[in-house]
Backbone as a ProteinNet text record, in pm:
[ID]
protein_1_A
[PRIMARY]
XXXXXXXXXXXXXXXXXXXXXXXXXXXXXXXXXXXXXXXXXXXXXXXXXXXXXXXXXXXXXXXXXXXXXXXXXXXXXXXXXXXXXXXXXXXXXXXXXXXXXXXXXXXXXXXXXXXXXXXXXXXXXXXXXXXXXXXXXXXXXXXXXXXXXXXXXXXXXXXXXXXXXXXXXXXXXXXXXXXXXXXXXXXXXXXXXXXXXXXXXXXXXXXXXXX
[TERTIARY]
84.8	0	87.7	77.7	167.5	62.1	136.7	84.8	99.4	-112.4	-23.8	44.3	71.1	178.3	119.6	-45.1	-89.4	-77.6	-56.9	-64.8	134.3	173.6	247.9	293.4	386	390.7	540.3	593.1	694	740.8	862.8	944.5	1071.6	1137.7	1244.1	1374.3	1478.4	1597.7	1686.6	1759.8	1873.4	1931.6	1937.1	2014.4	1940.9	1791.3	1669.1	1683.5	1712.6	1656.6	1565.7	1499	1315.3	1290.7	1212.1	1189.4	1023.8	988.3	866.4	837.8	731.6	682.8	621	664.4	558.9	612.2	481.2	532.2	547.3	630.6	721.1	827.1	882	1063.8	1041.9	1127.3	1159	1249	1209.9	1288.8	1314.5	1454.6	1506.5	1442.8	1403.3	1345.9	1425.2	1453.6	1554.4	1594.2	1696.5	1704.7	1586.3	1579.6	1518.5	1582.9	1550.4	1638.8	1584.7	1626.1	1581.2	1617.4	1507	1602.4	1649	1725.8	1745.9	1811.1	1797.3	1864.9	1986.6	2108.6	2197.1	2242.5	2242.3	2315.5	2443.9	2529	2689.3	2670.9	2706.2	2840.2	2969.1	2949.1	3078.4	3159.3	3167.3	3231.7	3202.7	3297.2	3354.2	3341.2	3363.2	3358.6	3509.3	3544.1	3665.5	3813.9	3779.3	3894.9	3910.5	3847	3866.8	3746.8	3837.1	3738.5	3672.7	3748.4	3671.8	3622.3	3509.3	3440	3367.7	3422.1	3359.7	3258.9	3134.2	2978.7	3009.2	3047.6	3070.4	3176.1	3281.1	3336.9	3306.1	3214	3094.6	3011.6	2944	2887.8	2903.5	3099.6	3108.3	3156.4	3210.8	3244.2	3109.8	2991.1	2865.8	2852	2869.8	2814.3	2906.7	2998.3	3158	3107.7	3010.5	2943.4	2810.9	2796.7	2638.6	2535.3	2537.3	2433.6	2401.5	2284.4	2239	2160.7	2098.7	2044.7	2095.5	2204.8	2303.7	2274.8	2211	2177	2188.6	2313.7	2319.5	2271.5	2310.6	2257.8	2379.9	2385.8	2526.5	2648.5	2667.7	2837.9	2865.5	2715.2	2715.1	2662.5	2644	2617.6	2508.6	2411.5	2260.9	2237.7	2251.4	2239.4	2119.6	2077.2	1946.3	1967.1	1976.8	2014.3	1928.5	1918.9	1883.7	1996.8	1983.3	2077.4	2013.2	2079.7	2033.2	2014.9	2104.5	2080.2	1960.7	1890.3	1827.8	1868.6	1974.3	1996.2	2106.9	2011	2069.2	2216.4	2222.6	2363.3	2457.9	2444.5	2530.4	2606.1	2474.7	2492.4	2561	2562.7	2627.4	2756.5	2785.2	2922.8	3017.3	2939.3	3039.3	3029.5	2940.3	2970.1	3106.6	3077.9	3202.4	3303.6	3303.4	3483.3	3498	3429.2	3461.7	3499.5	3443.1	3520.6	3626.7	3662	3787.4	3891.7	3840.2	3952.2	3963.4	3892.9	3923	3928.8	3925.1	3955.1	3989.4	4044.4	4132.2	4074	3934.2	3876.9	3710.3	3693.2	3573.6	3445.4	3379.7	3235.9	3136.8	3060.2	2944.9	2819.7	2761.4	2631.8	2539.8	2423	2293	2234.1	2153	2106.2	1880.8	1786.3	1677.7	1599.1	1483.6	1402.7	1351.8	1270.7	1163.1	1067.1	1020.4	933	938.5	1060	1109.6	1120	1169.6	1220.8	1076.6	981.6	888.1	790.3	810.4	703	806.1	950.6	999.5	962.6	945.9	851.8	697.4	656.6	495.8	496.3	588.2	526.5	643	664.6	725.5	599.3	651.2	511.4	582.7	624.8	661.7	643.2	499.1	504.1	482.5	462.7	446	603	724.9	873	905.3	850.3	899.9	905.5	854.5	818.4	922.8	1061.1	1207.1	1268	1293.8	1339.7	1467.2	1567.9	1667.2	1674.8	1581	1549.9	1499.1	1459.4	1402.1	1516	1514.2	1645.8	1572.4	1600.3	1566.4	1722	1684.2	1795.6	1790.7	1826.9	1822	1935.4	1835.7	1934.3	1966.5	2078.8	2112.1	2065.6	1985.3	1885	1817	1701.3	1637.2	1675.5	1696.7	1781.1	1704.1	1813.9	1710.9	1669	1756	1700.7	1718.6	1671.9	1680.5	1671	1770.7	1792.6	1661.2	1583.1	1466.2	1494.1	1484.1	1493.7	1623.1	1697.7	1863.5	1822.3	1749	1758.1	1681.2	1556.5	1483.1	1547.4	1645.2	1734.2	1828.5	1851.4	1955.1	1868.1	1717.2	1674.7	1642	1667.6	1576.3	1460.2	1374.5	1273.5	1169.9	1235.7	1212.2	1192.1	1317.2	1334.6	1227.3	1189.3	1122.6	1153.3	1121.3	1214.4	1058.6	1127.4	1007	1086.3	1117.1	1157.1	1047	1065.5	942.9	988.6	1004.8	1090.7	1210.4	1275.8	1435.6	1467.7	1391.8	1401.5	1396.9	1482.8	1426.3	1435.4	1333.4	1318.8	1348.2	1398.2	1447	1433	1335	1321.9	1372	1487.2	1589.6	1538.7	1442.2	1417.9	1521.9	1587.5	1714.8	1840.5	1887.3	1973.8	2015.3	2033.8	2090.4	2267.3	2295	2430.4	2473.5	2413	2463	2371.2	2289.6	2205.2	2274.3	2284.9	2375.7	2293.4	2147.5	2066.1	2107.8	2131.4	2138.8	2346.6	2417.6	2523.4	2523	2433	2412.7	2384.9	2266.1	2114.4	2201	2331.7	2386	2403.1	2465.6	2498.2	2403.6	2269.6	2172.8	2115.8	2056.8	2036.4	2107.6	2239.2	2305.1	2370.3	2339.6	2300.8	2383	2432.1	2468	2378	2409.4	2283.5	2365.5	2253.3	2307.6	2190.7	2206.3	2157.8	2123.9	1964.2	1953.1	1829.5	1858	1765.9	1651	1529.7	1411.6	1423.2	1514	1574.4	1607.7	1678.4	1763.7	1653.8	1583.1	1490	1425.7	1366.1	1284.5	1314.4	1457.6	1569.4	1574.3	1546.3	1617.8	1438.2	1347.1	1194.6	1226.4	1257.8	1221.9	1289.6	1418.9	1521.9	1404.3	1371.2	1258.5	1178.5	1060.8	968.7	996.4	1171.4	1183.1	1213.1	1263.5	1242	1180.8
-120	0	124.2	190	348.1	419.6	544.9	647.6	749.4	856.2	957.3	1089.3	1172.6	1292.3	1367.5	1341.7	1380.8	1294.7	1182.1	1124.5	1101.5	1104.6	1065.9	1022	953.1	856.2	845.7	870.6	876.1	701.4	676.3	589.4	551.6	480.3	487.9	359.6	431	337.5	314.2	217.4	158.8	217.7	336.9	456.8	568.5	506.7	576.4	696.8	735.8	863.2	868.1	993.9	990.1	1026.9	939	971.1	1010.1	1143.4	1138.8	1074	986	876.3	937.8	1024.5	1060.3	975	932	875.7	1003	938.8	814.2	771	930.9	881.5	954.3	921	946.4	1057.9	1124.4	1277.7	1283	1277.3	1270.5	1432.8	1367	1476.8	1529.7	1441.6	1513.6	1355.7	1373.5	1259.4	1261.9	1145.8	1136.1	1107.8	1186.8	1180.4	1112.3	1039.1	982.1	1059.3	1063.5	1164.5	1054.6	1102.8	1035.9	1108.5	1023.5	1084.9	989.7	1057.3	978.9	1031.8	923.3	944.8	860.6	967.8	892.2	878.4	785.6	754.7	718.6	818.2	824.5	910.2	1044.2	1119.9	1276.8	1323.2	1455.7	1464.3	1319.4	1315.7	1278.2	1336.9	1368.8	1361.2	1473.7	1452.2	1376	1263.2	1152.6	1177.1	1081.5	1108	1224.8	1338.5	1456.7	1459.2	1527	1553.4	1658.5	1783.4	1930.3	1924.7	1967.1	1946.6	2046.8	2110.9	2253.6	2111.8	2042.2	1951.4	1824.4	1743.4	1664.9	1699.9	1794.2	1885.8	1867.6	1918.2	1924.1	1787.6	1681.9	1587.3	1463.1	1510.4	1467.1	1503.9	1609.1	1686.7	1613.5	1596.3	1557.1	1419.9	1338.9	1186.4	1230.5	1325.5	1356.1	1390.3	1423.3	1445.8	1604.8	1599.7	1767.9	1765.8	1954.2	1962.7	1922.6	1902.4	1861.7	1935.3	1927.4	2008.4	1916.1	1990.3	1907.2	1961.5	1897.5	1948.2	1897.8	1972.1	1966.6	1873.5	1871.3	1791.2	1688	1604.7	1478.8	1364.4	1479.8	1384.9	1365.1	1447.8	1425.4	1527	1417.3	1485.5	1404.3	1501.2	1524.9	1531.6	1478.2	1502	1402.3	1403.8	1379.6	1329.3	1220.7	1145.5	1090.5	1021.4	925.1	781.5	704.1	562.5	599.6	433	364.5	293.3	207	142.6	184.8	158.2	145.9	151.9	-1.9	-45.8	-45.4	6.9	18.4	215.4	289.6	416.7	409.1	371.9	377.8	344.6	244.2	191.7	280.8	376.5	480.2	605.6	614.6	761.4	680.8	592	538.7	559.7	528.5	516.7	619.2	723.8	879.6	977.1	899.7	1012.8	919.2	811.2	715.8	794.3	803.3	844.4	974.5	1070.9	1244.9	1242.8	1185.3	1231.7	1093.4	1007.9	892.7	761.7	768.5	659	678.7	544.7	449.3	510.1	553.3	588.3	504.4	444.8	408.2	485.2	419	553.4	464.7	534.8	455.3	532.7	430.4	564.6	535.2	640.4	579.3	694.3	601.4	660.8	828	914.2	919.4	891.4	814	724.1	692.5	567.6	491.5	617.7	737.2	830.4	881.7	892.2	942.1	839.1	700.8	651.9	602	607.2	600.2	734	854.1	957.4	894.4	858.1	869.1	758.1	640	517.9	559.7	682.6	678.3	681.7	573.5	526.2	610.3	691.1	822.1	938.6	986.1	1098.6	1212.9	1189.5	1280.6	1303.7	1231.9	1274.5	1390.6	1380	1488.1	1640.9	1652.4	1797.3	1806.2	1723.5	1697.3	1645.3	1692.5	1623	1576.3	1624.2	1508	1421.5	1429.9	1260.8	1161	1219.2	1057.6	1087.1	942.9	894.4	827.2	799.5	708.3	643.9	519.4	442.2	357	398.2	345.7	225.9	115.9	-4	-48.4	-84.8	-150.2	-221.2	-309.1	-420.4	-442.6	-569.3	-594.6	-713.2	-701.4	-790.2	-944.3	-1067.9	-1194.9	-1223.9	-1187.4	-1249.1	-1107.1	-1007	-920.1	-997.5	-944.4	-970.6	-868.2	-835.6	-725.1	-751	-941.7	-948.8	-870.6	-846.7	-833.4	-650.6	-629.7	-484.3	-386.9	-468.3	-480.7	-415.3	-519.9	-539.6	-438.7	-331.3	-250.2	-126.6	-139.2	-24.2	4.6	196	221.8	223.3	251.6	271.3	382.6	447.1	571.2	519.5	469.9	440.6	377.4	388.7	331.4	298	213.5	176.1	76.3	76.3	-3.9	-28.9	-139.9	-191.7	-196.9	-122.4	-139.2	-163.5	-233.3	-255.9	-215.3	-139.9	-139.2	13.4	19.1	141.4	149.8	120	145	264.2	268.3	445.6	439.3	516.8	497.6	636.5	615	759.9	736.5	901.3	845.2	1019.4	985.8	1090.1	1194.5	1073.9	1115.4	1117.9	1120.2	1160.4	1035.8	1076.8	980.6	958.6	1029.4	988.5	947.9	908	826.2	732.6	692.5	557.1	476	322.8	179.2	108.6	152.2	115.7	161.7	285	363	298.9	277.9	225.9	123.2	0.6	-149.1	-220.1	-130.7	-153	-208	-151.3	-218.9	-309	-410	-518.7	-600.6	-612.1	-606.9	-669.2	-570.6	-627.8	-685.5	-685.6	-761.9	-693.7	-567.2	-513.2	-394.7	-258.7	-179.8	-44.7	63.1	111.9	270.6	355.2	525.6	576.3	702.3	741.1	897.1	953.9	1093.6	1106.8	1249.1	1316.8	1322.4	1346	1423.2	1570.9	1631.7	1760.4	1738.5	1652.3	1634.6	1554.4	1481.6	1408.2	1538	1629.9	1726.7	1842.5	1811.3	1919.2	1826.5	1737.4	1643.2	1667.7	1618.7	1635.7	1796.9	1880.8	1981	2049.9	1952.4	1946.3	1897.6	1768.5	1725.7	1770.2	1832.4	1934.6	2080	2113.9	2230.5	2185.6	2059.8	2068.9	2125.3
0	0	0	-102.9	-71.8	-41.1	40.3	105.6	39.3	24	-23.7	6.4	-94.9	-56.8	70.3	133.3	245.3	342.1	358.2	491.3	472.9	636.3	683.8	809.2	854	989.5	1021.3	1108.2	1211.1	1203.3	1162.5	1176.2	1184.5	1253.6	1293.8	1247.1	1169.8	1126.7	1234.5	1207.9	1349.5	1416.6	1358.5	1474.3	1507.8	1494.9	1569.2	1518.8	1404.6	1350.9	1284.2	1337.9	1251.8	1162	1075.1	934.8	925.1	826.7	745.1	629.2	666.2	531.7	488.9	369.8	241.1	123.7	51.9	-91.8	-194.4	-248.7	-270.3	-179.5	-112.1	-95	60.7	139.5	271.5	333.4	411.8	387.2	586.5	546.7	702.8	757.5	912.4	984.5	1107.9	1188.4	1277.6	1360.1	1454.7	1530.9	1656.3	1703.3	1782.3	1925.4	2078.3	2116.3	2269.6	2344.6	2484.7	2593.9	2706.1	2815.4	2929.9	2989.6	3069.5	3201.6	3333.3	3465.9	3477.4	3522.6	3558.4	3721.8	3789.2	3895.6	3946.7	3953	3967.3	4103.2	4158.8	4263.5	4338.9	4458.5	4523.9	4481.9	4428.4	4339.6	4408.8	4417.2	4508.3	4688.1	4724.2	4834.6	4930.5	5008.1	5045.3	4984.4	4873.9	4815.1	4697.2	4665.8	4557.7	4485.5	4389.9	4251.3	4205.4	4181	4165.2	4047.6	4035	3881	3877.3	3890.2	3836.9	3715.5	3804	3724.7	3592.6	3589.2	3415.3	3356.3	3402	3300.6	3248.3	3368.8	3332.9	3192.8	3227.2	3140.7	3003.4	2973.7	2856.4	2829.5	2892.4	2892.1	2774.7	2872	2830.2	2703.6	2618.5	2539.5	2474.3	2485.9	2399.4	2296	2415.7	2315.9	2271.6	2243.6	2195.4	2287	2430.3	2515.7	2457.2	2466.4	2475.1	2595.8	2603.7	2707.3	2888.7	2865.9	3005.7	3120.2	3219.2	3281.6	3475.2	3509.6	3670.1	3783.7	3910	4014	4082.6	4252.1	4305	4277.4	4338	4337.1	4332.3	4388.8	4399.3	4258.8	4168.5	4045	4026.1	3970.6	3931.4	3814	3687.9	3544.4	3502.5	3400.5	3319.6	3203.7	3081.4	2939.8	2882.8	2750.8	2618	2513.5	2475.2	2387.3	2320.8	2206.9	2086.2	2135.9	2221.3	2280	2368.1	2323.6	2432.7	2471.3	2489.4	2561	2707.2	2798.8	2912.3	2979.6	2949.3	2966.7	2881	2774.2	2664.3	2702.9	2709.7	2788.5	2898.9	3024.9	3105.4	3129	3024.6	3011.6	2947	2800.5	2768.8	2836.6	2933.2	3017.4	3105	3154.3	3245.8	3203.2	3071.4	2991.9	2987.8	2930.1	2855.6	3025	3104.8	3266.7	3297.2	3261.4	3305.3	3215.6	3061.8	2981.5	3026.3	3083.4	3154.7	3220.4	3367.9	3482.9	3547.4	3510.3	3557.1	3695.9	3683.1	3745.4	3732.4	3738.5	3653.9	3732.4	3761.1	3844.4	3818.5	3947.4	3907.3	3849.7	3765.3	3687.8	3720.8	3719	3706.8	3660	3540.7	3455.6	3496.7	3486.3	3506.8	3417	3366.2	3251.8	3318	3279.2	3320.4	3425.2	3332.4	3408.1	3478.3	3522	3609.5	3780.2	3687.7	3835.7	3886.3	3793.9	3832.2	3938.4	3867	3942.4	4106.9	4146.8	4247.3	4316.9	4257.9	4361.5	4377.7	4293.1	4332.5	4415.9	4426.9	4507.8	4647.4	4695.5	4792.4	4925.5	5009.8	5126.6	5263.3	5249.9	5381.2	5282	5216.1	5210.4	5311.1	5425.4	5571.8	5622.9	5517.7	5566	5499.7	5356	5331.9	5394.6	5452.7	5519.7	5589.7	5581.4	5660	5573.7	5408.6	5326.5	5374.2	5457.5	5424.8	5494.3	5564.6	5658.5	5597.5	5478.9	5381.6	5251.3	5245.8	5144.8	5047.4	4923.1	4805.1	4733.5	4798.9	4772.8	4614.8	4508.9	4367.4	4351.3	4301.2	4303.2	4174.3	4141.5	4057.4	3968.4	4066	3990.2	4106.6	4039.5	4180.8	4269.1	4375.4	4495	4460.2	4461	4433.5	4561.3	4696.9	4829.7	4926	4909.9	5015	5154.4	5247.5	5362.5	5480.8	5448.2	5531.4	5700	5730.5	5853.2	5943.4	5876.6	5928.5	5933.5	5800.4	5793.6	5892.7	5939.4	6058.4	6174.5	6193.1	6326.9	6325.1	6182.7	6198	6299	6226.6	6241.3	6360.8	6372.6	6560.9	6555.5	6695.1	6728.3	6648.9	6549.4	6490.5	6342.9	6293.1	6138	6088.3	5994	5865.8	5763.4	5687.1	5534.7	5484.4	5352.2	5242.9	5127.1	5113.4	4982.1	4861.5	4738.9	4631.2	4479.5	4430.3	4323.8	4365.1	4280.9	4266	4324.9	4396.8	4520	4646.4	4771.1	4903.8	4956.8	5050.2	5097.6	5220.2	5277.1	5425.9	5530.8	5628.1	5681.3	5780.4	5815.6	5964.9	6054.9	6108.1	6167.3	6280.9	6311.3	6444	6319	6217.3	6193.5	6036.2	5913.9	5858.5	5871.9	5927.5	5883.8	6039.6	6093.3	6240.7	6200.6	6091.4	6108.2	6097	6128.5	6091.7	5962.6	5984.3	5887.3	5721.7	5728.7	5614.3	5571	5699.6	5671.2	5571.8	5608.8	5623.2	5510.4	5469.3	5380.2	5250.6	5173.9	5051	5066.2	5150.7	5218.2	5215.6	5300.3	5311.9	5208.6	5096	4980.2	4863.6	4862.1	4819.3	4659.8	4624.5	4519.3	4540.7	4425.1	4469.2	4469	4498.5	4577.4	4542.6	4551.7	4529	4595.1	4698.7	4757	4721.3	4801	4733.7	4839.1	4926.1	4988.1	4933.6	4964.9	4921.5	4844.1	4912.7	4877.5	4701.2	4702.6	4550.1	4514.2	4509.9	4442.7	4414.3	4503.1	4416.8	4322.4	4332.4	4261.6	4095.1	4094.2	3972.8	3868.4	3986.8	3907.2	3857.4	3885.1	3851.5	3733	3709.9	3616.6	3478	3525.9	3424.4	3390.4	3487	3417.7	3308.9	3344.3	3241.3	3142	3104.2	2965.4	2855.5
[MASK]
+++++++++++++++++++++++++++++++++++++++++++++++++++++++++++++++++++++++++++++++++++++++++++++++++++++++++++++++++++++++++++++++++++++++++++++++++++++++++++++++++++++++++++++++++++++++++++++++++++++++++++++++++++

């Protein structure tokens, strides 16, 4: 069936650039581009592994990211690229800061979506009103045997936590950085794990909405 010179439809070749189908012939339209959140860890914290967010930045831009847009020190970027794939992405942001600034960072990269629905299914929304007492712990993958009973036993009389897919949330009302819980919890689940206030969770959505 050809189409005619009035109808046309959005389709996509192997390197996901979008084409307009008018008949006869196909007339490149622009690339098409994915957004995505990345959050590094372990990076500008005492001294090691430094990575100045303006050289990130251009670092990003260097493999094709546009729209690069971070938040503090601790590594929470927002961009738009040509890959979808995941793990194929994360592996060359890794290399491209190994080859500039001389060691490997963990990335985790998460859709959209994915970040959006880890805000909406957070079950301490009455913490936020103390954002940095609630944490959103982003995992790797999802744990095959979470340890909960052990994680239980880390926690005080105060703490709260909820494992929900490939997110645990952890509210430390007396303090996160004296918790053993918030120490523990990677261990725990067996998986590796990156951490982010309420504060920066609502700093990163808001990165997303200006698009």
């Amino acid at each position: 069936m050809r189409l005619s010179t009035a109808d046309t439809a959005a389709i996509f070749d192997s390197h996901e650039t979008c084409f307009i189908a008018s008949s006869p012939t196909f007339l490149p339209l622009r690339k098409c581009m994915t957004t995505w959140i990345a959050l590094f860890r372990g990076i500008n914290v005492g001294g090691k592994n430094k990575l100045p967010m303006a050289a990130l930045r251009s670092t990003l831009e260097s493999i094709g990211c546009q729209t690069v847009r971070t938040y503090i020190q601790s590594g929470n970027v927002v961009f738009t690229c040509e890959s979808t794939s995941k793990a194929k992405l994360a592996q060359r942001i890794a290399r491209v800061v190994d080859e500039s600034f001389g060691f490997v960072p963990q990335v985790m990269l998460l859709t959209p979506d994915e970040f959006r629905a880890a805000v909406t299914n957070n079950p301490f929304p009455d913490a936020a009103a103390f954002p940095k007492t609630l944490h959103f712990f982003f995992l790797s993958g999802t744990p095959d045997d979470p340890d909960l009973a052990s994680i239980a036993d880390l926690a005080t009389e105060t703490e709260r936590f909820e494992l929900i897919g490939d997110v645990f949330y952890l509210h430390t009302p007396d303090g996160f950085g004296t918790s053993k819980l918030a120490k523990g919890v990677e261990r725990k689940l067996g998986v590796a794990t990156t951490a982010r206030n309420h504060s920066t969770i609502e700093k990163i959505a808001s990165l997303l909405d200006s698009e």
